[in-house]
Tab-separated table of C-alpha atoms and ligand atoms in Angstrom:
chain	number	residue	atom	x	y	z
A	158	MET	CA	-24.706	17.647	42.220
A	159	PRO	CA	-25.587	16.324	38.714
A	160	ALA	CA	-25.758	12.581	38.062
A	161	PHE	CA	-22.646	11.100	36.510
A	162	GLU	CA	-23.807	8.233	34.407
A	163	HIS	CA	-21.971	8.029	31.127
A	164	ASP	CA	-21.934	9.190	27.520
A	165	ILE	CA	-20.526	6.387	25.400
A	166	LYS	CA	-21.353	4.855	22.030
A	167	ASP	CA	-22.713	1.419	22.878
A	168	VAL	CA	-22.616	-0.358	26.224
A	169	SER	CA	-23.187	-3.733	24.545
A	170	LEU	CA	-19.581	-3.587	23.245
A	171	ALA	CA	-18.357	-4.239	26.802
A	172	PRO	CA	-17.442	-7.968	26.463
A	173	GLN	CA	-15.013	-7.279	23.605
A	174	GLY	CA	-13.593	-4.279	25.482
A	175	LYS	CA	-13.069	-6.399	28.611
A	176	ARG	CA	-11.144	-9.058	26.655
A	177	ARG	CA	-8.915	-6.376	25.147
A	178	ILE	CA	-8.336	-4.688	28.524
A	179	ASP	CA	-7.296	-8.073	29.957
A	180	TRP	CA	-4.964	-8.643	27.002
A	181	ALA	CA	-3.256	-5.282	27.591
A	182	GLU	CA	-2.997	-6.005	31.314
A	183	ARG	CA	-0.695	-8.958	30.576
A	184	GLU	CA	1.838	-6.469	29.203
A	185	MET	CA	1.534	-4.082	32.156
A	186	PRO	CA	3.286	-5.835	35.056
A	187	VAL	CA	4.516	-2.662	36.746
A	188	LEU	CA	1.059	-1.116	36.834
A	189	ARG	CA	-0.312	-4.450	38.095
A	190	LEU	CA	2.100	-4.400	41.049
A	191	ILE	CA	1.040	-0.845	41.829
A	192	ARG	CA	-2.630	-1.836	41.595
A	193	GLU	CA	-2.075	-4.693	44.020
A	194	ARG	CA	-0.319	-2.424	46.509
A	195	PHE	CA	-2.996	0.241	46.079
A	196	ALA	CA	-5.690	-2.370	46.801
A	197	ALA	CA	-3.958	-3.277	50.069
A	198	GLU	CA	-3.118	0.267	51.213
A	199	GLU	CA	-5.900	2.394	49.640
A	200	PRO	CA	-3.753	5.532	49.479
A	201	LEU	CA	-6.360	7.347	47.366
A	202	LYS	CA	-9.347	6.708	49.612
A	203	GLY	CA	-11.863	9.541	49.354
A	204	VAL	CA	-10.124	11.216	46.410
A	205	ARG	CA	-12.309	12.455	43.528
A	206	LEU	CA	-10.339	12.168	40.364
A	207	VAL	CA	-10.921	13.102	36.738
A	208	ALA	CA	-8.764	11.551	34.032
A	209	CYS	CA	-8.734	13.215	30.619
A	210	ALA	CA	-6.908	10.620	28.563
A	211	HIS	CA	-7.103	8.598	25.370
A	212	ILE	CA	-9.724	5.991	26.253
A	213	THR	CA	-7.717	2.905	25.369
A	214	THR	CA	-7.135	-0.514	26.918
A	215	GLU	CA	-4.100	0.862	28.779
A	216	THR	CA	-6.046	3.796	30.244
A	217	ALA	CA	-8.667	1.305	31.432
A	218	ASN	CA	-5.930	-0.479	33.373
A	219	LEU	CA	-4.770	2.822	34.856
A	220	ALA	CA	-8.360	3.524	35.928
A	221	ARG	CA	-8.524	0.085	37.578
A	222	ALA	CA	-5.368	0.860	39.565
A	223	LEU	CA	-6.726	4.241	40.709
A	224	GLN	CA	-10.029	2.655	41.671
A	225	ALA	CA	-8.199	-0.071	43.616
A	226	GLY	CA	-6.418	2.712	45.492
A	227	GLY	CA	-9.778	4.036	46.660
A	228	ALA	CA	-10.265	6.915	44.206
A	229	GLU	CA	-13.650	7.773	42.780
A	230	ALA	CA	-12.815	8.359	39.131
A	231	LEU	CA	-14.493	9.771	36.022
A	232	LEU	CA	-12.936	9.479	32.565
A	233	ILE	CA	-13.228	11.731	29.523
A	234	ALA	CA	-11.449	11.569	26.165
A	235	SER	CA	-8.420	13.744	25.503
A	236	ASN	CA	-9.050	13.653	21.769
A	237	PRO	CA	-12.279	13.361	19.747
A	238	LEU	CA	-10.914	10.531	17.583
A	239	SER	CA	-8.883	8.366	19.970
A	240	THR	CA	-11.598	6.628	21.985
A	241	GLN	CA	-11.942	2.846	21.758
A	242	ASP	CA	-15.699	2.484	22.148
A	243	ASP	CA	-15.566	-1.124	23.352
A	244	VAL	CA	-13.141	-0.103	26.106
A	245	ALA	CA	-15.369	2.792	27.175
A	246	ALA	CA	-18.263	0.314	27.404
A	247	SER	CA	-16.313	-2.132	29.548
A	248	VAL	CA	-14.981	0.556	31.890
A	249	VAL	CA	-18.582	1.632	32.517
A	250	SER	CA	-20.215	-1.754	32.820
A	251	ASP	CA	-17.451	-3.977	34.243
A	252	TYR	CA	-15.757	-1.476	36.528
A	253	GLY	CA	-18.569	0.983	37.283
A	254	ILE	CA	-16.438	3.993	36.319
A	255	PRO	CA	-18.313	6.766	34.462
A	256	VAL	CA	-16.898	7.498	30.996
A	257	PHE	CA	-17.801	10.408	28.728
A	258	ALA	CA	-16.149	9.634	25.386
A	259	MET	CA	-17.063	8.434	21.917
A	260	LYS	CA	-14.860	7.916	18.893
A	261	GLY	CA	-15.700	10.639	16.401
A	262	GLU	CA	-17.366	12.962	18.909
A	263	SER	CA	-17.704	16.546	17.709
A	264	THR	CA	-15.570	19.317	19.140
A	265	ASP	CA	-18.694	20.609	20.915
A	266	THR	CA	-19.300	17.220	22.548
A	267	TYR	CA	-15.630	17.032	23.498
A	268	ARG	CA	-15.913	20.431	25.191
A	269	ARG	CA	-19.171	19.432	26.889
A	270	HIS	CA	-17.374	16.401	28.349
A	271	VAL	CA	-14.647	18.685	29.710
A	272	GLN	CA	-17.419	20.633	31.481
A	273	THR	CA	-18.859	17.374	32.854
A	274	ALA	CA	-15.416	16.548	34.223
A	275	LEU	CA	-15.331	19.895	36.030
A	276	ASP	CA	-18.906	19.426	37.314
A	277	PHE	CA	-17.579	16.281	39.041
A	278	LEU	CA	-15.627	18.658	41.346
A	279	PRO	CA	-12.372	16.712	41.260
A	280	ASP	CA	-9.586	16.959	43.840
A	281	ILE	CA	-7.104	15.675	41.288
A	282	ILE	CA	-6.982	16.042	37.498
A	283	ILE	CA	-5.023	13.703	35.235
A	284	ASP	CA	-4.697	15.694	32.036
A	285	ASP	CA	-3.326	14.946	28.581
A	286	GLY	CA	-2.746	18.181	26.688
A	287	SER	CA	-3.993	20.455	29.508
A	288	ASP	CA	-7.490	21.069	28.178
A	289	VAL	CA	-9.160	20.350	31.536
A	290	VAL	CA	-6.744	22.460	33.562
A	291	ALA	CA	-6.871	25.342	31.046
A	292	THR	CA	-10.693	25.280	31.006
A	293	LEU	CA	-10.816	25.177	34.803
A	294	ILE	CA	-8.519	28.179	35.121
A	295	LYS	CA	-10.273	30.173	32.386
A	296	GLU	CA	-13.885	29.392	33.178
A	297	ARG	CA	-14.117	28.293	36.819
A	298	PRO	CA	-11.293	30.021	38.677
A	299	GLU	CA	-13.249	29.780	41.954
A	300	HIS	CA	-12.912	25.964	41.806
A	301	THR	CA	-9.125	25.975	41.530
A	302	ARG	CA	-8.771	26.259	45.299
A	303	ASN	CA	-10.306	22.771	45.714
A	304	ILE	CA	-7.670	21.167	43.525
A	305	VAL	CA	-4.997	19.146	45.336
A	306	GLY	CA	-3.021	18.950	42.113
A	307	SER	CA	-2.911	17.732	38.548
A	308	THR	CA	-0.687	15.476	36.495
A	309	GLU	CA	0.188	16.039	32.848
A	310	GLU	CA	0.852	13.246	30.384
A	311	THR	CA	2.305	14.950	27.332
A	312	THR	CA	4.909	17.438	26.102
A	313	THR	CA	2.342	19.878	24.699
A	314	GLY	CA	0.428	19.913	28.000
A	315	ILE	CA	3.593	20.808	29.884
A	316	VAL	CA	4.381	23.638	27.452
A	317	ARG	CA	0.894	25.014	28.230
A	318	LEU	CA	1.298	24.517	32.005
A	319	ARG	CA	4.593	26.397	31.992
A	320	ALA	CA	2.875	29.240	30.112
A	321	MET	CA	0.136	29.253	32.796
A	322	GLN	CA	2.827	29.322	35.483
A	323	THR	CA	4.566	32.275	33.801
A	324	ALA	CA	1.226	34.080	33.559
A	325	GLY	CA	0.738	33.497	37.307
A	326	VAL	CA	-2.549	31.600	36.887
A	327	LEU	CA	-1.425	28.087	37.852
A	328	THR	CA	-2.354	28.100	41.525
A	329	PHE	CA	-1.844	24.403	42.335
A	330	PRO	CA	0.940	21.857	41.839
A	331	SER	CA	1.095	19.925	38.597
A	332	ILE	CA	3.322	16.908	38.083
A	333	ALA	CA	5.043	16.773	34.687
A	334	VAL	CA	4.648	13.029	34.166
A	335	ASN	CA	5.957	13.377	30.595
A	336	ASN	CA	9.296	14.573	31.939
A	337	ALA	CA	9.952	11.412	33.941
A	338	LEU	CA	12.692	9.508	32.135
A	339	THR	CA	10.702	6.283	32.296
A	340	LYS	CA	7.989	8.152	30.388
A	341	HIS	CA	9.445	10.122	27.483
A	342	PHE	CA	12.528	7.957	26.819
A	343	PHE	CA	10.202	5.066	26.063
A	344	ASP	CA	6.640	6.257	25.404
A	345	ASN	CA	7.487	9.239	23.189
A	346	ARG	CA	10.350	7.471	21.410
A	347	TYR	CA	9.540	3.776	21.061
A	348	GLY	CA	5.788	4.058	21.601
A	349	THR	CA	5.227	6.887	19.120
A	350	GLY	CA	7.848	5.427	16.782
A	351	GLN	CA	6.055	2.121	16.397
A	352	SER	CA	2.432	3.188	16.740
A	353	THR	CA	2.711	6.124	14.320
A	354	LEU	CA	3.928	3.799	11.590
A	355	ASP	CA	1.226	1.330	12.629
A	356	GLY	CA	-1.384	4.083	12.123
A	357	ILE	CA	0.010	5.086	8.707
A	358	ILE	CA	0.142	1.487	7.541
A	359	ARG	CA	-3.325	0.569	8.818
A	360	ALA	CA	-4.804	3.671	7.175
A	361	THR	CA	-3.048	3.308	3.805
A	362	ASN	CA	-1.546	-0.211	3.547
A	363	ILE	CA	1.449	1.532	1.981
A	364	LEU	CA	4.903	-0.042	1.644
A	365	LEU	CA	7.425	2.135	3.456
A	366	ALA	CA	10.512	0.602	1.852
A	367	GLY	CA	11.995	2.934	-0.712
A	368	ARG	CA	9.670	5.854	0.096
A	369	ALA	CA	10.897	9.281	1.118
A	370	LEU	CA	9.422	9.792	4.596
A	371	VAL	CA	9.771	13.281	6.042
A	372	VAL	CA	9.795	13.581	9.839
A	373	VAL	CA	9.060	17.146	10.934
A	374	GLY	CA	10.600	17.639	14.387
A	375	TYR	CA	13.441	15.503	15.766
A	376	GLY	CA	12.454	15.500	19.430
A	377	TRP	CA	11.631	12.355	21.398
A	378	CYS	CA	8.737	11.365	19.158
A	379	GLY	CA	10.516	12.341	15.961
A	380	LYS	CA	13.572	10.245	16.832
A	381	GLY	CA	11.362	7.207	17.336
A	382	VAL	CA	9.449	7.691	14.079
A	383	ALA	CA	12.676	8.263	12.102
A	384	LEU	CA	14.404	5.250	13.658
A	385	ARG	CA	11.535	2.857	13.032
A	386	ALA	CA	10.811	4.190	9.527
A	387	ARG	CA	14.448	3.623	8.576
A	388	GLY	CA	14.145	0.106	9.977
A	389	MET	CA	11.367	-0.529	7.467
A	390	GLY	CA	13.452	0.707	4.573
A	391	ALA	CA	12.143	4.262	4.225
A	392	ASN	CA	14.444	6.967	3.030
A	393	VAL	CA	14.095	9.302	6.013
A	394	VAL	CA	14.434	13.086	5.786
A	395	VAL	CA	14.333	15.219	8.949
A	396	THR	CA	13.371	18.871	9.305
A	397	GLU	CA	14.114	20.884	12.467
A	398	ILE	CA	14.372	24.407	13.820
A	399	ASP	CA	16.785	23.530	16.663
A	400	PRO	CA	20.406	23.323	15.461
A	401	ILE	CA	21.359	20.780	18.143
A	402	LYS	CA	18.550	18.399	17.219
A	403	ALA	CA	19.411	18.941	13.551
A	404	VAL	CA	23.058	17.995	14.102
A	405	GLU	CA	21.901	14.972	16.095
A	406	ALA	CA	19.725	13.871	13.172
A	407	VAL	CA	22.667	14.309	10.783
A	408	MET	CA	24.934	12.225	13.046
A	409	ASP	CA	22.192	9.621	13.355
A	410	GLY	CA	22.510	9.283	9.592
A	411	PHE	CA	19.442	11.153	8.320
A	412	ARG	CA	19.224	13.789	5.598
A	413	VAL	CA	18.310	17.177	7.076
A	414	MET	CA	16.864	20.087	5.114
A	415	PRO	CA	14.260	22.860	5.451
A	416	ILE	CA	10.613	21.844	5.114
A	417	ALA	CA	10.367	23.983	1.949
A	418	ALA	CA	12.860	21.611	0.266
A	419	ALA	CA	11.546	18.440	1.904
A	420	ALA	CA	7.975	19.263	0.846
A	421	ALA	CA	8.869	18.796	-2.810
A	422	ILE	CA	10.524	15.377	-2.414
A	423	GLY	CA	8.526	13.618	0.328
A	424	ASP	CA	6.139	10.715	-0.297
A	425	ILE	CA	4.971	10.593	3.336
A	426	PHE	CA	5.045	13.395	5.923
A	427	VAL	CA	4.761	12.996	9.699
A	428	THR	CA	4.657	16.031	11.984
A	429	VAL	CA	5.703	15.619	15.633
A	430	THR	CA	6.635	19.090	16.821
A	431	GLY	CA	3.903	20.294	19.189
A	432	ASN	CA	3.992	23.469	17.072
A	433	ARG	CA	1.530	25.232	14.794
A	434	HIS	CA	1.352	25.056	10.965
A	435	VAL	CA	4.711	23.335	10.554
A	436	ILE	CA	3.315	22.153	7.225
A	437	ASP	CA	1.755	25.258	5.729
A	438	ARG	CA	0.114	26.476	2.521
A	439	GLU	CA	3.369	26.957	0.603
A	440	HIS	CA	4.490	23.415	1.487
A	441	PHE	CA	1.239	21.810	0.345
A	442	ALA	CA	1.640	23.852	-2.850
A	443	VAL	CA	4.816	22.008	-3.904
A	444	MET	CA	4.007	18.464	-2.745
A	445	LYS	CA	4.066	15.575	-5.209
A	446	ASP	CA	0.875	14.047	-6.554
A	447	GLY	CA	-0.212	11.320	-4.094
A	448	ALA	CA	1.691	12.671	-1.093
A	449	ILE	CA	0.501	11.300	2.266
A	450	VAL	CA	0.418	13.744	5.174
A	451	CYS	CA	-0.261	12.994	8.822
A	452	ASN	CA	0.374	14.310	12.311
A	453	SER	CA	1.378	12.489	15.462
A	454	GLY	CA	1.844	15.575	17.634
A	455	HIS	CA	-0.779	16.351	20.269
A	456	PHE	CA	-2.998	18.842	18.421
A	457	ASP	CA	-4.209	18.800	14.806
A	458	LEU	CA	-2.982	22.352	14.207
A	459	GLU	CA	0.482	21.136	13.144
A	460	LEU	CA	-0.964	20.908	9.604
A	461	ASN	CA	-2.568	24.022	8.139
A	462	LEU	CA	-5.630	22.168	6.892
A	463	VAL	CA	-7.594	25.404	6.543
A	464	ALA	CA	-5.123	26.496	3.864
A	465	LEU	CA	-5.215	23.076	2.204
A	466	ARG	CA	-9.025	23.246	2.067
A	467	GLU	CA	-8.846	26.696	0.499
A	468	MET	CA	-6.503	25.521	-2.251
A	469	SER	CA	-8.415	22.279	-2.993
A	470	GLU	CA	-11.757	20.858	-4.045
A	471	ALA	CA	-13.877	19.383	-1.244
A	472	PRO	CA	-11.953	16.375	0.112
A	473	VAL	CA	-13.120	12.867	-0.732
A	474	GLN	CA	-12.846	10.017	1.766
A	475	VAL	CA	-11.005	7.343	-0.222
A	476	ARG	CA	-10.456	4.880	2.657
A	477	PRO	CA	-11.271	5.015	6.368
A	478	PHE	CA	-9.063	7.738	7.859
A	479	VAL	CA	-7.821	8.896	4.410
A	480	GLU	CA	-9.157	12.095	2.862
A	481	GLU	CA	-7.941	13.007	-0.604
A	482	TYR	CA	-7.612	16.705	-1.391
A	483	ARG	CA	-7.349	17.548	-5.090
A	484	THR	CA	-5.525	20.821	-5.385
A	485	ASN	CA	-6.048	23.406	-8.111
A	486	GLY	CA	-3.219	21.963	-10.157
A	487	GLY	CA	-4.890	18.514	-10.023
A	488	ARG	CA	-2.400	17.003	-7.578
A	489	ARG	CA	-3.805	14.711	-4.890
A	490	ILE	CA	-2.749	15.131	-1.267
A	491	ASN	CA	-3.931	12.480	1.185
A	492	VAL	CA	-4.485	13.618	4.750
A	493	LEU	CA	-4.742	10.871	7.354
A	494	GLY	CA	-7.019	10.925	10.409
A	495	GLU	CA	-8.139	14.545	9.888
A	496	GLY	CA	-4.687	15.610	11.054
A	497	ARG	CA	-5.259	14.221	14.549
A	498	LEU	CA	-2.741	11.925	16.284
A	499	ILE	CA	-2.499	9.211	13.641
A	500	ASN	CA	-1.350	6.497	16.044
A	501	LEU	CA	-4.532	6.849	18.100
A	502	THR	CA	-6.871	7.656	15.224
A	503	ALA	CA	-6.054	4.829	12.822
A	504	ALA	CA	-4.272	2.431	15.193
A	505	GLU	CA	-4.543	1.704	18.918
A	506	GLY	CA	-1.984	4.105	20.353
A	507	HIS	CA	1.152	2.876	22.042
A	508	PRO	CA	1.558	-0.790	22.883
A	509	ALA	CA	0.656	-1.663	26.477
A	510	SER	CA	4.206	-2.587	27.414
A	511	VAL	CA	5.338	1.026	27.008
A	512	MET	CA	2.199	2.538	28.570
A	513	ASP	CA	2.968	0.319	31.566
A	514	MET	CA	5.763	2.700	32.514
A	515	SER	CA	3.913	5.899	31.546
A	516	PHE	CA	0.895	4.941	33.625
A	517	ALA	CA	2.984	3.653	36.519
A	518	ASN	CA	4.268	7.243	36.596
A	519	GLN	CA	0.692	8.555	36.505
A	520	ALA	CA	-0.481	6.314	39.349
A	521	LEU	CA	2.541	7.165	41.505
A	522	SER	CA	2.170	10.880	40.725
A	523	VAL	CA	-1.411	10.834	41.965
A	524	GLU	CA	-0.285	9.076	45.145
A	525	TYR	CA	2.536	11.618	45.532
A	526	LEU	CA	0.083	14.527	45.234
A	527	VAL	CA	-2.201	12.991	47.863
A	528	LYS	CA	0.660	12.229	50.249
A	529	ASN	CA	2.064	15.731	49.856
A	530	LYS	CA	-1.248	17.566	49.920
A	531	GLY	CA	-0.652	21.182	50.953
A	532	LYS	CA	3.137	20.767	50.912
A	533	LEU	CA	3.913	21.317	47.221
A	534	GLY	CA	3.851	24.894	45.975
A	535	PRO	CA	1.920	25.940	42.876
A	536	GLY	CA	3.573	25.276	39.514
A	537	VAL	CA	5.099	22.447	37.523
A	538	HIS	CA	6.879	19.744	39.554
A	539	LEU	CA	8.904	16.696	38.619
A	540	LEU	CA	8.472	13.321	40.245
A	541	PRO	CA	11.448	12.515	42.481
A	542	PRO	CA	14.190	10.634	40.525
A	543	GLU	CA	13.899	7.626	42.892
A	544	VAL	CA	10.455	6.986	41.430
A	545	ASP	CA	11.957	6.766	37.935
A	546	GLN	CA	14.608	4.358	39.194
A	547	GLU	CA	11.990	2.264	40.936
A	548	ILE	CA	9.792	2.024	37.815
A	549	ALA	CA	12.772	1.059	35.635
A	550	SER	CA	13.848	-1.582	38.187
A	551	LEU	CA	10.349	-3.065	38.336
A	552	LYS	CA	10.178	-3.138	34.530
A	553	LEU	CA	13.516	-4.952	34.308
A	554	ARG	CA	12.375	-7.418	36.962
A	555	ALA	CA	9.162	-8.063	35.046
A	556	LEU	CA	11.196	-8.665	31.882
A	557	GLY	CA	13.359	-11.165	33.770
A	558	ILE	CA	16.480	-9.048	33.223
A	559	SER	CA	18.973	-8.472	36.010
A	560	ILE	CA	21.784	-5.928	35.968
A	561	ASP	CA	24.939	-5.311	37.976
A	562	THR	CA	25.276	-3.217	41.096
A	563	LEU	CA	28.262	-1.102	42.067
A	564	THR	CA	30.907	-2.885	44.129
A	565	ALA	CA	32.110	-1.220	47.331
A	566	GLU	CA	35.376	-0.410	45.540
A	567	GLN	CA	33.540	1.237	42.646
A	568	LEU	CA	31.294	3.206	44.969
A	569	GLU	CA	34.302	4.508	46.815
A	570	TYR	CA	36.084	5.384	43.551
A	571	LEU	CA	33.095	7.259	42.172
A	572	SER	CA	32.770	9.341	45.323
A	573	SER	CA	36.465	10.268	45.557
A	574	TRP	CA	38.664	12.650	43.563
A	575	GLU	CA	42.184	11.586	44.559
A	576	THR	CA	42.814	8.771	42.063
A	577	GLY	CA	43.984	10.091	38.655
A	578	THR	CA	46.572	9.188	36.031
B	264	NAD	N1	1.363	10.523	19.203
B	264	NAD	C1	1.562	10.280	20.477
B	264	NAD	O1	1.100	9.285	21.023
B	264	NAD	C2	2.402	11.218	21.284
B	264	NAD	C3	3.164	10.731	22.356
B	264	NAD	C4	3.963	11.628	23.057
B	264	NAD	C5	3.974	12.976	22.715
B	264	NAD	N2	3.176	13.412	21.690
B	264	NAD	C6	3.144	14.828	21.252
B	264	NAD	O2	4.085	14.927	20.172
B	264	NAD	C7	4.620	16.252	20.123
B	264	NAD	C8	6.147	16.176	20.207
B	264	NAD	O3	6.515	15.638	21.472
B	264	NAD	P1	8.063	15.386	21.833
B	264	NAD	O4	8.065	14.772	23.177
B	264	NAD	O5	8.765	14.741	20.704
B	264	NAD	O6	8.557	16.919	21.956
B	264	NAD	P2	10.044	17.474	21.848
B	264	NAD	O7	10.003	18.822	22.457
B	264	NAD	O8	11.018	16.454	22.341
B	264	NAD	O9	10.273	17.601	20.264
B	264	NAD	C9	9.631	18.515	19.431
B	264	NAD	C10	10.653	18.918	18.366
B	264	NAD	O10	10.017	19.670	17.340
B	264	NAD	C11	10.918	20.675	16.934
B	264	NAD	N3	10.170	21.742	16.248
B	264	NAD	C12	9.405	22.747	16.758
B	264	NAD	N4	8.920	23.511	15.776
B	264	NAD	C13	9.376	22.980	14.604
B	264	NAD	C14	9.214	23.332	13.225
B	264	NAD	N5	8.513	24.407	12.848
B	264	NAD	N6	9.821	22.539	12.299
B	264	NAD	C15	10.570	21.476	12.652
B	264	NAD	N7	10.770	21.104	13.935
B	264	NAD	C16	10.167	21.848	14.896
B	264	NAD	C17	11.589	21.130	18.228
B	264	NAD	O11	12.813	21.801	17.978
B	264	NAD	C18	11.789	19.793	18.933
B	264	NAD	O12	13.042	19.206	18.631
B	264	NAD	C19	3.954	16.987	21.300
B	264	NAD	O13	2.800	17.628	20.816
B	264	NAD	C20	3.579	15.870	22.241
B	264	NAD	O14	2.565	16.260	23.116
B	264	NAD	C21	2.432	12.562	20.952
């Protein structure tokens, strides 16, 4: 078996990374409780685990919890631009967990790290976007029989897993962590809402008040971005392809129109659809001079940057994470973070308080897979609803908030049908 050392930028960054991991940990009380229980019970003893995730302070705390549970873990990045190099250094040197991730790694290096993850011969895969699982199935099908299961962090990954299931190639159970309510209600909405704007502002230092900000896709992430952008005074326009989501956006008080119309009036564009080329050549062609375009969906293909390159001079980097494309007509279009998740490229991803719940779901999903080894059929599974309830209760407790419980009379009423008008 090959040696699993690490491939990170600079191990001497570890002290700063450690301080930042500790800072995040203060905001992650639910994950801390799980880590403490894991340390006492070691439910993951002997498990080999690969986590393909954004290498951030919060992921470091997830790795600590998994390690406390007895797992032997290896981490790789789930995006070439989202790694926090100081965190990678601390995870390697303070916690002895191998990490293969560097901010700005090439696509080839990213793919090489996916291969390293598979060389580790994991029992369990924590995936974010399904690149590890898809590569395993495509390139090493003989190894799939060793897999106890996988967990999937994001909407796009689950879309891919369901496609694998339909194609009959997903031969092990995969937990759709994203679909837990304590994940997407909070992470996708409030996490992406805040951190996407944080990324745009850090990259550009632009004032949002009074600007026309176009949100492409009014799903969980889109709702959060639209809500928070309005809170900062932006004039929010929503584009959708789903009539229900479009009506919801209208009733939430936003202007809704096709992207072809929005393209001509937007100052700032944010895509959050999980779909391909939602901003395409013809939309770039009508944008205003100075338009700012970014993506906060999982993959960079939401923007057709190939088309933009074809219709422009070579882009010029005008600030970190801002590339200015001058189109044939002389208009300037500013693309942020190479079209990759702007909240992780130019900012630090979601705040720890929200990742506390997402990663509590991850840790408990891994435990669930181990406990139910051999009992879950192949395909996409949800975590049991009690786990969601438990995570929400722990979060409330950590926030010092108590709520009511049903009285005996109310319980009886809710389970009967005889009382009416
Ligand atoms: N930036 C982050 O940190 C972060 C966090 C969570 C999820 N994500 C990613 O963000 C993306 C969206 O996730 P979500 O949970 O909001 O998904 P979702 O399914 O709730 O919402 C996506 C929305 O996009 C709409 N859509 C699809 N094609 C469109 C098009 N051509 N034009 C306009 N709208 C279109 C869909 O109708 C849907 O309402 C996914 O790729 C997900 O993996 C990113």
